[in-house]
Amino acid sequence: MSPVTQVSATVVVDRASIRSGYRTVEVPIMPAHAMSFFVPRVHQIAANLLCAAIASAPLAIAAQSASTAPQSAPSPSKMPAWIRSEDSRASTARALKAASIQAGIAKPAIASTLSHLSAVPSLPAVPIAQFESGDDSFVSPQGIAIDGAKNLYVTDTALQKVFKVTQDGDRVAVGSGFMVPQAAAVDGFGNVYVADSQAGLLYKVAPDGMQTTVGSGFYMPMSVAVDKAGNVYAADPWNGFVAKITPGGIQTSLGGGYNSPVGVAVDRDGNVYVADTYNAAVFKIAPDGTQTTLGAGLVAPQYVAVDRSGDLYVTDTGTNSLARISRDGALTTAISGLDVPIGVAVDASGDIYIVNSFNHNIVSRSR
């Protein structure tokens, strides 16, 4: 079984403002041409959730007695719509899982509602294999990372787990106790870093399984990266800042002028790259603090990855494509015809892995 997995849908839509500490940051509304793309997909999410709710009403009722204490979370009215949609899907899946366990049902009903689709037709033929329904299925994978041995690390916000998937297709959970594990990164020593957007924390899981907290004070960390010196980076779109945490635990902010920083990556030279959705740009912060803007022509950049040569790969949900930004700043389309691409990772050989959320798969392409 290959490490290509089934994924769920996530989409970005507009918001009017974000409260950040004692200040309110005004965020521009998404352009009309972008909204014409996003709105139908929001409707699709709503329709799917409604069907799932109707079909699973008995289980949902039974799950009320088994539900856990409410988790601290932002007011739903203040949350961006794409996060509300994902949170609703994840909550529904957890409720169904709890009800199924209580009723003695081995496979939650939610698994049968997931589509099993292949790679997008416009791409070269790529071996795609889906995990089987039931215990081997993903419900809502979001983040993706890859190590030197080409093991994939996939975060599943509904199952509240991070999975390590080998080249043989075997998978095992990494760490535990996550609320909403949104993204993951892995360093050269096999340590896995997890951004938990619901808990507002960053975790480090060592190869021996020891789990520690390496970053706190976030409102909603959506991405995480780590450099060769062990410095950890995380982007918090709600508070509009990017944090750097040293191996000694010193946490500082990095760069500035963000509207909605979602994705973060770091290259071998210590340059940090931040994908800012509502600024429609990627910011580069050099080790000396110099900040430059890249990616003129992007519409809604989400996540970013960097290869060994310094080329950037950015998922753009506004154009349904994977953009490539070369070292000299040239912007080109690496892959088109995607359907709401989210997470992206590049391995040492230059092979690319993309979470193609509305096609419910992960697309891989060899260089």
mmCIF file of C-alpha atoms in Angstrom:
data_model
loop_
_atom_site.group_PDB
_atom_site.id
_atom_site.type_symbol
_atom_site.label_atom_id
_atom_site.label_comp_id
_atom_site.label_asym_id
_atom_site.label_seq_id
_atom_site.Cartn_x
_atom_site.Cartn_y
_atom_site.Cartn_z
ATOM 1 C CA MET A 1 0.000 0.000 0.000
ATOM 2 C CA SER A 2 1.440 3.379 -0.967
ATOM 3 C CA PRO A 3 1.645 6.406 1.351
ATOM 4 C CA VAL A 4 -0.969 8.306 -0.658
ATOM 5 C CA THR A 5 -3.933 9.007 1.563
ATOM 6 C CA GLN A 6 -7.502 10.233 1.574
ATOM 7 C CA VAL A 7 -8.067 13.831 2.633
ATOM 8 C CA SER A 8 -10.969 16.097 3.528
ATOM 9 C CA ALA A 9 -12.073 19.513 2.385
ATOM 10 C CA THR A 10 -10.904 22.860 3.721
ATOM 11 C CA VAL A 11 -11.545 26.222 2.104
ATOM 12 C CA VAL A 12 -10.696 29.830 2.875
ATOM 13 C CA VAL A 13 -13.339 32.541 2.687
ATOM 14 C CA ASP A 14 -13.414 36.173 3.724
ATOM 15 C CA ARG A 15 -13.572 37.751 7.154
ATOM 16 C CA ALA A 16 -14.027 41.383 8.179
ATOM 17 C CA SER A 17 -11.703 41.705 11.157
ATOM 18 C CA ILE A 18 -9.640 39.813 13.716
ATOM 19 C CA ARG A 19 -9.221 40.758 17.349
ATOM 20 C CA SER A 20 -5.552 40.537 18.271
ATOM 21 C CA GLY A 21 -4.815 41.246 21.897
ATOM 22 C CA TYR A 22 -5.881 44.842 22.539
ATOM 23 C CA ARG A 23 -6.107 45.829 18.907
ATOM 24 C CA THR A 24 -8.348 45.035 15.958
ATOM 25 C CA VAL A 25 -6.681 44.303 12.646
ATOM 26 C CA GLU A 26 -8.859 45.040 9.632
ATOM 27 C CA VAL A 27 -8.538 42.423 6.914
ATOM 28 C CA PRO A 28 -9.584 43.139 3.319
ATOM 29 C CA ILE A 29 -12.503 41.230 1.875
ATOM 30 C CA MET A 30 -11.634 38.508 -0.640
ATOM 31 C CA PRO A 31 -11.901 39.792 -4.255
ATOM 32 C CA ALA A 32 -15.071 38.942 -6.158
ATOM 33 C CA HIS A 33 -13.295 36.667 -8.659
ATOM 34 C CA ALA A 34 -11.898 34.614 -5.797
ATOM 35 C CA MET A 35 -15.267 34.484 -4.033
ATOM 36 C CA SER A 36 -16.849 33.022 -7.164
ATOM 37 C CA PHE A 37 -14.539 30.060 -6.629
ATOM 38 C CA PHE A 38 -14.900 29.698 -2.865
ATOM 39 C CA VAL A 39 -18.644 30.141 -2.312
ATOM 40 C CA PRO A 40 -19.778 27.004 -4.209
ATOM 41 C CA ARG A 41 -17.303 24.949 -2.195
ATOM 42 C CA VAL A 42 -18.587 26.338 1.086
ATOM 43 C CA HIS A 43 -22.061 25.319 -0.028
ATOM 44 C CA GLN A 44 -20.708 21.858 -0.846
ATOM 45 C CA ILE A 45 -19.268 21.518 2.661
ATOM 46 C CA ALA A 46 -22.556 22.622 4.220
ATOM 47 C CA ALA A 47 -24.551 20.146 2.129
ATOM 48 C CA ASN A 48 -22.221 17.270 3.028
ATOM 49 C CA LEU A 49 -22.380 18.109 6.724
ATOM 50 C CA LEU A 50 -26.184 18.339 6.607
ATOM 51 C CA CYS A 51 -26.472 14.923 4.943
ATOM 52 C CA ALA A 52 -24.096 13.403 7.478
ATOM 53 C CA ALA A 53 -26.035 14.956 10.367
ATOM 54 C CA ILE A 54 -29.390 13.641 9.139
ATOM 55 C CA ALA A 55 -28.045 10.145 8.488
ATOM 56 C CA SER A 56 -26.315 9.932 11.847
ATOM 57 C CA ALA A 57 -28.905 11.572 14.100
ATOM 58 C CA PRO A 58 -29.431 8.464 16.307
ATOM 59 C CA LEU A 59 -25.700 8.109 16.867
ATOM 60 C CA ALA A 60 -25.308 11.812 17.558
ATOM 61 C CA ILE A 61 -27.991 11.672 20.239
ATOM 62 C CA ALA A 62 -26.367 8.647 21.842
ATOM 63 C CA ALA A 63 -23.029 10.399 21.802
ATOM 64 C CA GLN A 64 -24.220 13.255 24.032
ATOM 65 C CA SER A 65 -23.825 11.217 27.189
ATOM 66 C CA ALA A 66 -20.318 10.147 26.150
ATOM 67 C CA SER A 67 -19.068 13.590 25.167
ATOM 68 C CA THR A 68 -16.149 15.132 27.014
ATOM 69 C CA ALA A 69 -15.952 18.513 28.723
ATOM 70 C CA PRO A 70 -16.104 21.415 26.253
ATOM 71 C CA GLN A 71 -12.745 22.606 24.976
ATOM 72 C CA SER A 72 -11.754 26.265 25.113
ATOM 73 C CA ALA A 73 -12.239 27.786 21.664
ATOM 74 C CA PRO A 74 -12.866 31.153 20.082
ATOM 75 C CA SER A 75 -16.413 32.418 19.688
ATOM 76 C CA PRO A 76 -17.830 30.789 16.508
ATOM 77 C CA SER A 77 -18.938 34.209 15.238
ATOM 78 C CA LYS A 78 -15.299 35.415 15.271
ATOM 79 C CA MET A 79 -13.801 32.385 13.570
ATOM 80 C CA PRO A 80 -13.086 32.453 9.817
ATOM 81 C CA ALA A 81 -15.663 30.424 7.915
ATOM 82 C CA TRP A 82 -13.135 27.863 6.652
ATOM 83 C CA ILE A 83 -12.054 27.137 10.221
ATOM 84 C CA ARG A 84 -15.684 26.916 11.371
ATOM 85 C CA SER A 85 -16.387 24.375 8.616
ATOM 86 C CA GLU A 86 -13.372 22.252 9.560
ATOM 87 C CA ASP A 87 -14.171 22.486 13.275
ATOM 88 C CA SER A 88 -17.759 21.405 12.612
ATOM 89 C CA ARG A 89 -16.612 18.435 10.529
ATOM 90 C CA ALA A 90 -14.079 17.396 13.139
ATOM 91 C CA SER A 91 -16.618 17.702 15.969
ATOM 92 C CA THR A 92 -19.171 15.628 14.044
ATOM 93 C CA ALA A 93 -16.602 12.906 13.374
ATOM 94 C CA ARG A 94 -15.566 12.755 17.033
ATOM 95 C CA ALA A 95 -19.190 12.529 18.162
ATOM 96 C CA LEU A 96 -19.877 9.683 15.726
ATOM 97 C CA LYS A 97 -16.750 7.868 16.849
ATOM 98 C CA ALA A 98 -17.774 8.138 20.516
ATOM 99 C CA ALA A 99 -21.303 6.969 19.733
ATOM 100 C CA SER A 100 -20.016 4.028 17.707
ATOM 101 C CA ILE A 101 -17.775 2.900 20.537
ATOM 102 C CA GLN A 102 -20.656 3.182 23.009
ATOM 103 C CA ALA A 103 -22.965 1.226 20.707
ATOM 104 C CA GLY A 104 -20.337 -1.435 20.000
ATOM 105 C CA ILE A 105 -20.032 -0.528 16.326
ATOM 106 C CA ALA A 106 -16.532 -1.125 14.971
ATOM 107 C CA LYS A 107 -16.605 1.343 12.093
ATOM 108 C CA PRO A 108 -18.033 4.866 12.525
ATOM 109 C CA ALA A 109 -20.722 5.831 10.020
ATOM 110 C CA ILE A 110 -18.728 8.841 8.872
ATOM 111 C CA ALA A 111 -16.288 6.606 6.969
ATOM 112 C CA SER A 112 -18.930 5.620 4.437
ATOM 113 C CA THR A 113 -19.593 9.244 3.473
ATOM 114 C CA LEU A 114 -16.055 9.891 2.224
ATOM 115 C CA SER A 115 -15.415 9.919 -1.509
ATOM 116 C CA HIS A 116 -12.673 7.774 -3.040
ATOM 117 C CA LEU A 117 -11.297 9.670 -6.014
ATOM 118 C CA SER A 118 -8.099 9.345 -8.052
ATOM 119 C CA ALA A 119 -5.514 11.937 -9.022
ATOM 120 C CA VAL A 120 -6.625 14.888 -11.116
ATOM 121 C CA PRO A 121 -6.775 13.966 -14.838
ATOM 122 C CA SER A 122 -4.582 16.891 -15.963
ATOM 123 C CA LEU A 123 -1.522 15.530 -14.150
ATOM 124 C CA PRO A 124 0.817 12.818 -15.417
ATOM 125 C CA ALA A 125 -0.142 9.331 -14.263
ATOM 126 C CA VAL A 126 0.759 9.013 -10.587
ATOM 127 C CA PRO A 127 0.276 5.837 -8.524
ATOM 128 C CA ILE A 128 -2.573 6.664 -6.152
ATOM 129 C CA ALA A 129 -3.868 4.260 -3.509
ATOM 130 C CA GLN A 130 -6.559 4.931 -0.941
ATOM 131 C CA PHE A 131 -6.599 3.589 2.588
ATOM 132 C CA GLU A 132 -9.475 1.204 3.096
ATOM 133 C CA SER A 133 -12.591 2.281 4.966
ATOM 134 C CA GLY A 134 -12.755 1.746 8.694
ATOM 135 C CA ASP A 135 -9.796 1.698 11.047
ATOM 136 C CA ASP A 136 -7.318 2.435 8.223
ATOM 137 C CA SER A 137 -9.118 5.546 6.945
ATOM 138 C CA PHE A 138 -8.309 9.178 7.468
ATOM 139 C CA VAL A 139 -11.242 11.417 8.279
ATOM 140 C CA SER A 140 -9.861 14.932 8.050
ATOM 141 C CA PRO A 141 -6.125 15.065 7.273
ATOM 142 C CA GLN A 142 -4.676 18.569 6.948
ATOM 143 C CA GLY A 143 -0.920 18.898 7.414
ATOM 144 C CA ILE A 144 1.835 16.928 5.747
ATOM 145 C CA ALA A 145 5.577 16.595 6.312
ATOM 146 C CA ILE A 146 8.230 14.168 5.095
ATOM 147 C CA ASP A 147 11.556 12.978 6.530
ATOM 148 C CA GLY A 148 14.806 11.871 4.916
ATOM 149 C CA ALA A 149 13.566 8.286 4.589
ATOM 150 C CA LYS A 150 10.408 9.472 2.786
ATOM 151 C CA ASN A 151 8.135 8.651 5.699
ATOM 152 C CA LEU A 152 5.074 10.893 5.583
ATOM 153 C CA TYR A 153 3.638 12.573 8.684
ATOM 154 C CA VAL A 154 -0.056 13.376 8.340
ATOM 155 C CA THR A 155 -2.189 15.288 10.832
ATOM 156 C CA ASP A 156 -5.857 14.314 11.123
ATOM 157 C CA THR A 157 -7.881 16.983 12.930
ATOM 158 C CA ALA A 158 -10.994 14.832 13.303
ATOM 159 C CA LEU A 159 -9.197 11.777 14.665
ATOM 160 C CA GLN A 160 -7.002 14.120 16.763
ATOM 161 C CA LYS A 161 -3.916 12.182 15.748
ATOM 162 C CA VAL A 162 -0.658 12.492 13.860
ATOM 163 C CA PHE A 163 0.227 9.466 11.746
ATOM 164 C CA LYS A 164 3.593 8.325 10.443
ATOM 165 C CA VAL A 165 3.110 6.541 7.115
ATOM 166 C CA THR A 166 6.004 4.503 5.726
ATOM 167 C CA GLN A 167 6.761 3.813 2.070
ATOM 168 C CA ASP A 168 5.174 0.378 2.564
ATOM 169 C CA GLY A 169 1.916 1.989 3.652
ATOM 170 C CA ASP A 170 2.234 1.018 7.307
ATOM 171 C CA ARG A 171 1.103 3.718 9.678
ATOM 172 C CA VAL A 172 1.457 4.372 13.388
ATOM 173 C CA ALA A 173 0.246 7.208 15.605
ATOM 174 C CA VAL A 174 2.895 9.696 16.753
ATOM 175 C CA GLY A 175 2.273 11.417 20.078
ATOM 176 C CA SER A 176 -1.069 11.690 21.856
ATOM 177 C CA GLY A 177 -3.486 14.030 23.588
ATOM 178 C CA PHE A 178 -3.892 16.427 20.676
ATOM 179 C CA MET A 179 -7.036 18.518 20.346
ATOM 180 C CA VAL A 180 -6.808 19.711 16.725
ATOM 181 C CA PRO A 181 -3.389 18.801 15.268
ATOM 182 C CA GLN A 182 -3.275 21.119 12.266
ATOM 183 C CA ALA A 183 0.259 20.773 10.930
ATOM 184 C CA ALA A 184 3.492 18.862 11.470
ATOM 185 C CA ALA A 185 7.206 19.193 10.768
ATOM 186 C CA VAL A 186 10.115 16.804 11.273
ATOM 187 C CA ASP A 187 13.811 17.494 11.849
ATOM 188 C CA GLY A 188 16.913 15.531 10.877
ATOM 189 C CA PHE A 189 16.935 13.651 14.174
ATOM 190 C CA GLY A 190 13.413 12.267 13.771
ATOM 191 C CA ASN A 191 11.744 14.670 16.193
ATOM 192 C CA VAL A 192 8.203 15.525 15.096
ATOM 193 C CA TYR A 193 6.723 18.962 15.806
ATOM 194 C CA VAL A 194 2.959 19.446 15.914
ATOM 195 C CA ALA A 195 0.920 22.661 15.787
ATOM 196 C CA ASP A 196 -2.308 22.166 17.759
ATOM 197 C CA SER A 197 -4.630 24.952 16.625
ATOM 198 C CA GLN A 198 -7.280 24.273 19.271
ATOM 199 C CA ALA A 199 -4.898 24.035 22.232
ATOM 200 C CA GLY A 200 -2.795 26.961 21.008
ATOM 201 C CA LEU A 201 0.380 24.937 21.603
ATOM 202 C CA LEU A 202 3.353 23.476 19.779
ATOM 203 C CA TYR A 203 4.480 19.974 20.724
ATOM 204 C CA LYS A 204 7.680 18.047 20.145
ATOM 205 C CA VAL A 205 7.547 14.251 19.979
ATOM 206 C CA ALA A 206 10.964 12.573 20.216
ATOM 207 C CA PRO A 207 11.742 9.257 18.460
ATOM 208 C CA ASP A 208 11.412 7.467 21.830
ATOM 209 C CA GLY A 209 7.885 8.870 22.198
ATOM 210 C CA MET A 210 8.651 11.510 24.819
ATOM 211 C CA GLN A 211 6.304 14.429 24.236
ATOM 212 C CA THR A 212 6.962 17.985 25.429
ATOM 213 C CA THR A 213 5.499 21.437 24.844
ATOM 214 C CA VAL A 214 7.902 23.734 22.984
ATOM 215 C CA GLY A 215 5.643 26.737 22.269
ATOM 216 C CA SER A 216 2.640 28.350 23.961
ATOM 217 C CA GLY A 217 0.607 31.544 24.013
ATOM 218 C CA PHE A 218 -0.772 31.068 20.501
ATOM 219 C CA TYR A 219 -4.401 31.644 19.662
ATOM 220 C CA MET A 220 -4.550 29.363 16.637
ATOM 221 C CA PRO A 221 -1.203 28.098 15.279
ATOM 222 C CA MET A 222 -1.816 26.762 11.780
ATOM 223 C CA SER A 223 1.668 25.693 10.704
ATOM 224 C CA VAL A 224 5.064 24.714 12.082
ATOM 225 C CA ALA A 225 8.603 24.434 10.700
ATOM 226 C CA VAL A 226 12.017 23.638 12.142
ATOM 227 C CA ASP A 227 15.510 24.569 10.952
ATOM 228 C CA LYS A 228 18.785 22.623 11.164
ATOM 229 C CA ALA A 229 19.749 24.453 14.384
ATOM 230 C CA GLY A 230 16.584 23.289 16.134
ATOM 231 C CA ASN A 231 14.743 26.629 16.031
ATOM 232 C CA VAL A 232 10.992 26.153 15.647
ATOM 233 C CA TYR A 233 8.705 28.512 13.719
ATOM 234 C CA ALA A 234 4.915 28.785 13.791
ATOM 235 C CA ALA A 235 2.360 31.030 12.071
ATOM 236 C CA ASP A 236 -0.753 32.246 13.903
ATOM 237 C CA PRO A 237 -3.194 33.902 11.446
ATOM 238 C CA TRP A 238 -5.613 34.898 14.182
ATOM 239 C CA ASN A 239 -3.046 36.999 16.029
ATOM 240 C CA GLY A 240 -1.266 37.933 12.811
ATOM 241 C CA PHE A 241 2.246 36.961 13.870
ATOM 242 C CA VAL A 242 4.985 34.408 13.286
ATOM 243 C CA ALA A 243 6.931 33.074 16.254
ATOM 244 C CA LYS A 244 10.476 31.759 16.532
ATOM 245 C CA ILE A 245 11.316 29.466 19.457
ATOM 246 C CA THR A 246 14.964 28.679 20.141
ATOM 247 C CA PRO A 247 16.139 25.293 21.491
ATOM 248 C CA GLY A 248 16.481 27.046 24.852
ATOM 249 C CA GLY A 249 12.786 27.957 24.831
ATOM 250 C CA ILE A 250 13.114 31.687 24.093
ATOM 251 C CA GLN A 251 10.078 32.726 22.045
ATOM 252 C CA THR A 252 10.076 35.908 19.933
ATOM 253 C CA SER A 253 8.080 37.300 17.014
ATOM 254 C CA LEU A 254 9.552 37.251 13.532
ATOM 255 C CA GLY A 255 8.860 39.753 10.755
ATOM 256 C CA GLY A 256 5.730 41.855 10.567
ATOM 257 C CA GLY A 257 3.049 43.437 8.413
ATOM 258 C CA TYR A 258 1.022 40.235 8.183
ATOM 259 C CA ASN A 259 -2.719 40.017 7.554
ATOM 260 C CA SER A 260 -3.277 36.278 7.760
ATOM 261 C CA PRO A 261 -0.028 34.278 7.981
ATOM 262 C CA VAL A 262 -0.974 30.629 7.481
ATOM 263 C CA GLY A 263 2.012 28.682 6.140
ATOM 264 C CA VAL A 264 5.642 28.778 7.265
ATOM 265 C CA ALA A 265 8.806 27.090 5.986
ATOM 266 C CA VAL A 266 12.565 27.510 6.452
ATOM 267 C CA ASP A 267 15.446 26.734 4.089
ATOM 268 C CA ARG A 268 18.968 25.413 4.705
ATOM 269 C CA ASP A 269 20.363 28.942 4.986
ATOM 270 C CA GLY A 270 17.952 29.939 7.724
ATOM 271 C CA ASN A 271 15.650 32.063 5.550
ATOM 272 C CA VAL A 272 12.031 31.852 6.746
ATOM 273 C CA TYR A 273 9.110 31.988 4.311
ATOM 274 C CA VAL A 274 5.579 32.960 5.359
ATOM 275 C CA ALA A 275 2.511 32.449 3.147
ATOM 276 C CA ASP A 276 0.044 35.235 3.949
ATOM 277 C CA THR A 277 -3.379 34.459 2.523
ATOM 278 C CA TYR A 278 -4.975 37.903 2.709
ATOM 279 C CA ASN A 279 -1.858 39.753 1.618
ATOM 280 C CA ALA A 280 -1.734 37.370 -1.373
ATOM 281 C CA ALA A 281 2.017 37.115 -0.957
ATOM 282 C CA VAL A 282 4.902 35.145 0.497
ATOM 283 C CA PHE A 283 7.270 37.005 2.805
ATOM 284 C CA LYS A 284 10.947 36.072 3.085
ATOM 285 C CA ILE A 285 12.706 36.902 6.350
ATOM 286 C CA ALA A 286 16.498 36.590 6.173
ATOM 287 C CA PRO A 287 18.593 35.622 9.231
ATOM 288 C CA ASP A 288 19.519 39.300 9.675
ATOM 289 C CA GLY A 289 15.810 40.238 9.809
ATOM 290 C CA THR A 290 15.562 41.730 6.321
ATOM 291 C CA GLN A 291 12.048 41.134 4.992
ATOM 292 C CA THR A 292 11.121 41.010 1.313
ATOM 293 C CA THR A 293 7.919 40.199 -0.544
ATOM 294 C CA LEU A 294 7.673 37.382 -3.089
ATOM 295 C CA GLY A 295 4.967 35.863 -5.242
ATOM 296 C CA ALA A 296 3.319 38.792 -6.993
ATOM 297 C CA GLY A 297 0.383 37.198 -8.817
ATOM 298 C CA LEU A 298 -0.678 34.778 -6.086
ATOM 299 C CA VAL A 299 -4.363 34.938 -5.134
ATOM 300 C CA ALA A 300 -4.853 32.970 -1.902
ATOM 301 C CA PRO A 301 -1.564 31.336 -0.814
ATOM 302 C CA GLN A 302 -1.967 28.782 1.968
ATOM 303 C CA TYR A 303 1.042 26.591 2.753
ATOM 304 C CA VAL A 304 4.621 26.746 1.575
ATOM 305 C CA ALA A 305 7.524 24.317 1.242
ATOM 306 C CA VAL A 306 11.109 24.841 0.089
ATOM 307 C CA ASP A 307 13.400 22.393 -1.698
ATOM 308 C CA ARG A 308 17.152 21.939 -1.346
ATOM 309 C CA SER A 309 17.895 24.384 -4.181
ATOM 310 C CA GLY A 310 15.841 27.127 -2.532
ATOM 311 C CA ASP A 311 12.821 27.019 -4.841
ATOM 312 C CA LEU A 312 9.483 27.563 -3.113
ATOM 313 C CA TYR A 313 6.240 25.651 -3.664
ATOM 314 C CA VAL A 314 3.047 27.389 -2.574
ATOM 315 C CA THR A 315 -0.486 26.008 -2.567
ATOM 316 C CA ASP A 316 -2.899 28.632 -3.912
ATOM 317 C CA THR A 317 -6.581 27.927 -3.337
ATOM 318 C CA GLY A 318 -7.505 31.006 -5.369
ATOM 319 C CA THR A 319 -6.124 29.504 -8.585
ATOM 320 C CA ASN A 320 -6.406 25.805 -7.707
ATOM 321 C CA SER A 321 -2.733 25.341 -8.389
ATOM 322 C CA LEU A 322 0.688 24.781 -6.912
ATOM 323 C CA ALA A 323 2.878 27.791 -7.590
ATOM 324 C CA ARG A 324 6.652 27.686 -7.879
ATOM 325 C CA ILE A 325 8.809 30.654 -6.902
ATOM 326 C CA SER A 326 12.405 30.248 -8.055
ATOM 327 C CA ARG A 327 15.402 31.606 -6.200
ATOM 328 C CA ASP A 328 15.412 34.657 -8.469
ATOM 329 C CA GLY A 329 11.769 35.386 -7.581
ATOM 330 C CA ALA A 330 10.117 34.219 -10.806
ATOM 331 C CA LEU A 331 6.571 32.918 -10.274
ATOM 332 C CA THR A 332 5.343 30.014 -12.408
ATOM 333 C CA THR A 333 2.669 27.333 -12.135
ATOM 334 C CA ALA A 334 4.119 23.968 -11.150
ATOM 335 C CA ILE A 335 0.843 22.034 -11.142
ATOM 336 C CA SER A 336 -2.603 23.201 -12.247
ATOM 337 C CA GLY A 337 -6.049 21.622 -12.181
ATOM 338 C CA LEU A 338 -6.031 20.927 -8.455
ATOM 339 C CA ASP A 339 -9.128 21.323 -6.293
ATOM 340 C CA VAL A 340 -8.439 23.396 -3.165
ATOM 341 C CA PRO A 341 -4.829 22.370 -2.468
ATOM 342 C CA ILE A 342 -3.772 22.849 1.181
ATOM 343 C CA GLY A 343 -0.661 21.225 2.686
ATOM 344 C CA VAL A 344 2.537 20.702 0.694
ATOM 345 C CA ALA A 345 5.870 18.984 1.359
ATOM 346 C CA VAL A 346 9.032 18.435 -0.704
ATOM 347 C CA ASP A 347 11.550 15.667 -0.003
ATOM 348 C CA ALA A 348 15.320 15.677 -0.488
ATOM 349 C CA SER A 349 14.941 14.332 -4.035
ATOM 350 C CA GLY A 350 12.606 17.145 -5.017
ATOM 351 C CA ASP A 351 9.465 14.962 -5.058
ATOM 352 C CA ILE A 352 6.356 16.975 -4.149
ATOM 353 C CA TYR A 353 3.396 15.897 -2.002
ATOM 354 C CA ILE A 354 0.207 17.986 -2.026
ATOM 355 C CA VAL A 355 -2.949 17.686 0.058
ATOM 356 C CA ASN A 356 -5.562 18.041 -2.703
ATOM 357 C CA SER A 357 -8.474 18.431 -0.337
ATOM 358 C CA PHE A 358 -11.601 18.489 -2.523
ATOM 359 C CA ASN A 359 -10.363 15.507 -4.537
ATOM 360 C CA HIS A 360 -9.892 13.646 -1.244
ATOM 361 C CA ASN A 361 -6.334 12.529 -1.915
ATOM 362 C CA ILE A 362 -2.680 13.394 -1.707
ATOM 363 C CA VAL A 363 -1.062 13.951 -5.079
ATOM 364 C CA SER A 364 2.637 13.167 -5.451
ATOM 365 C CA ARG A 365 4.824 14.187 -8.352
ATOM 366 C CA SER A 366 8.414 13.195 -8.994
ATOM 367 C CA ARG A 367 10.856 15.783 -10.215
#
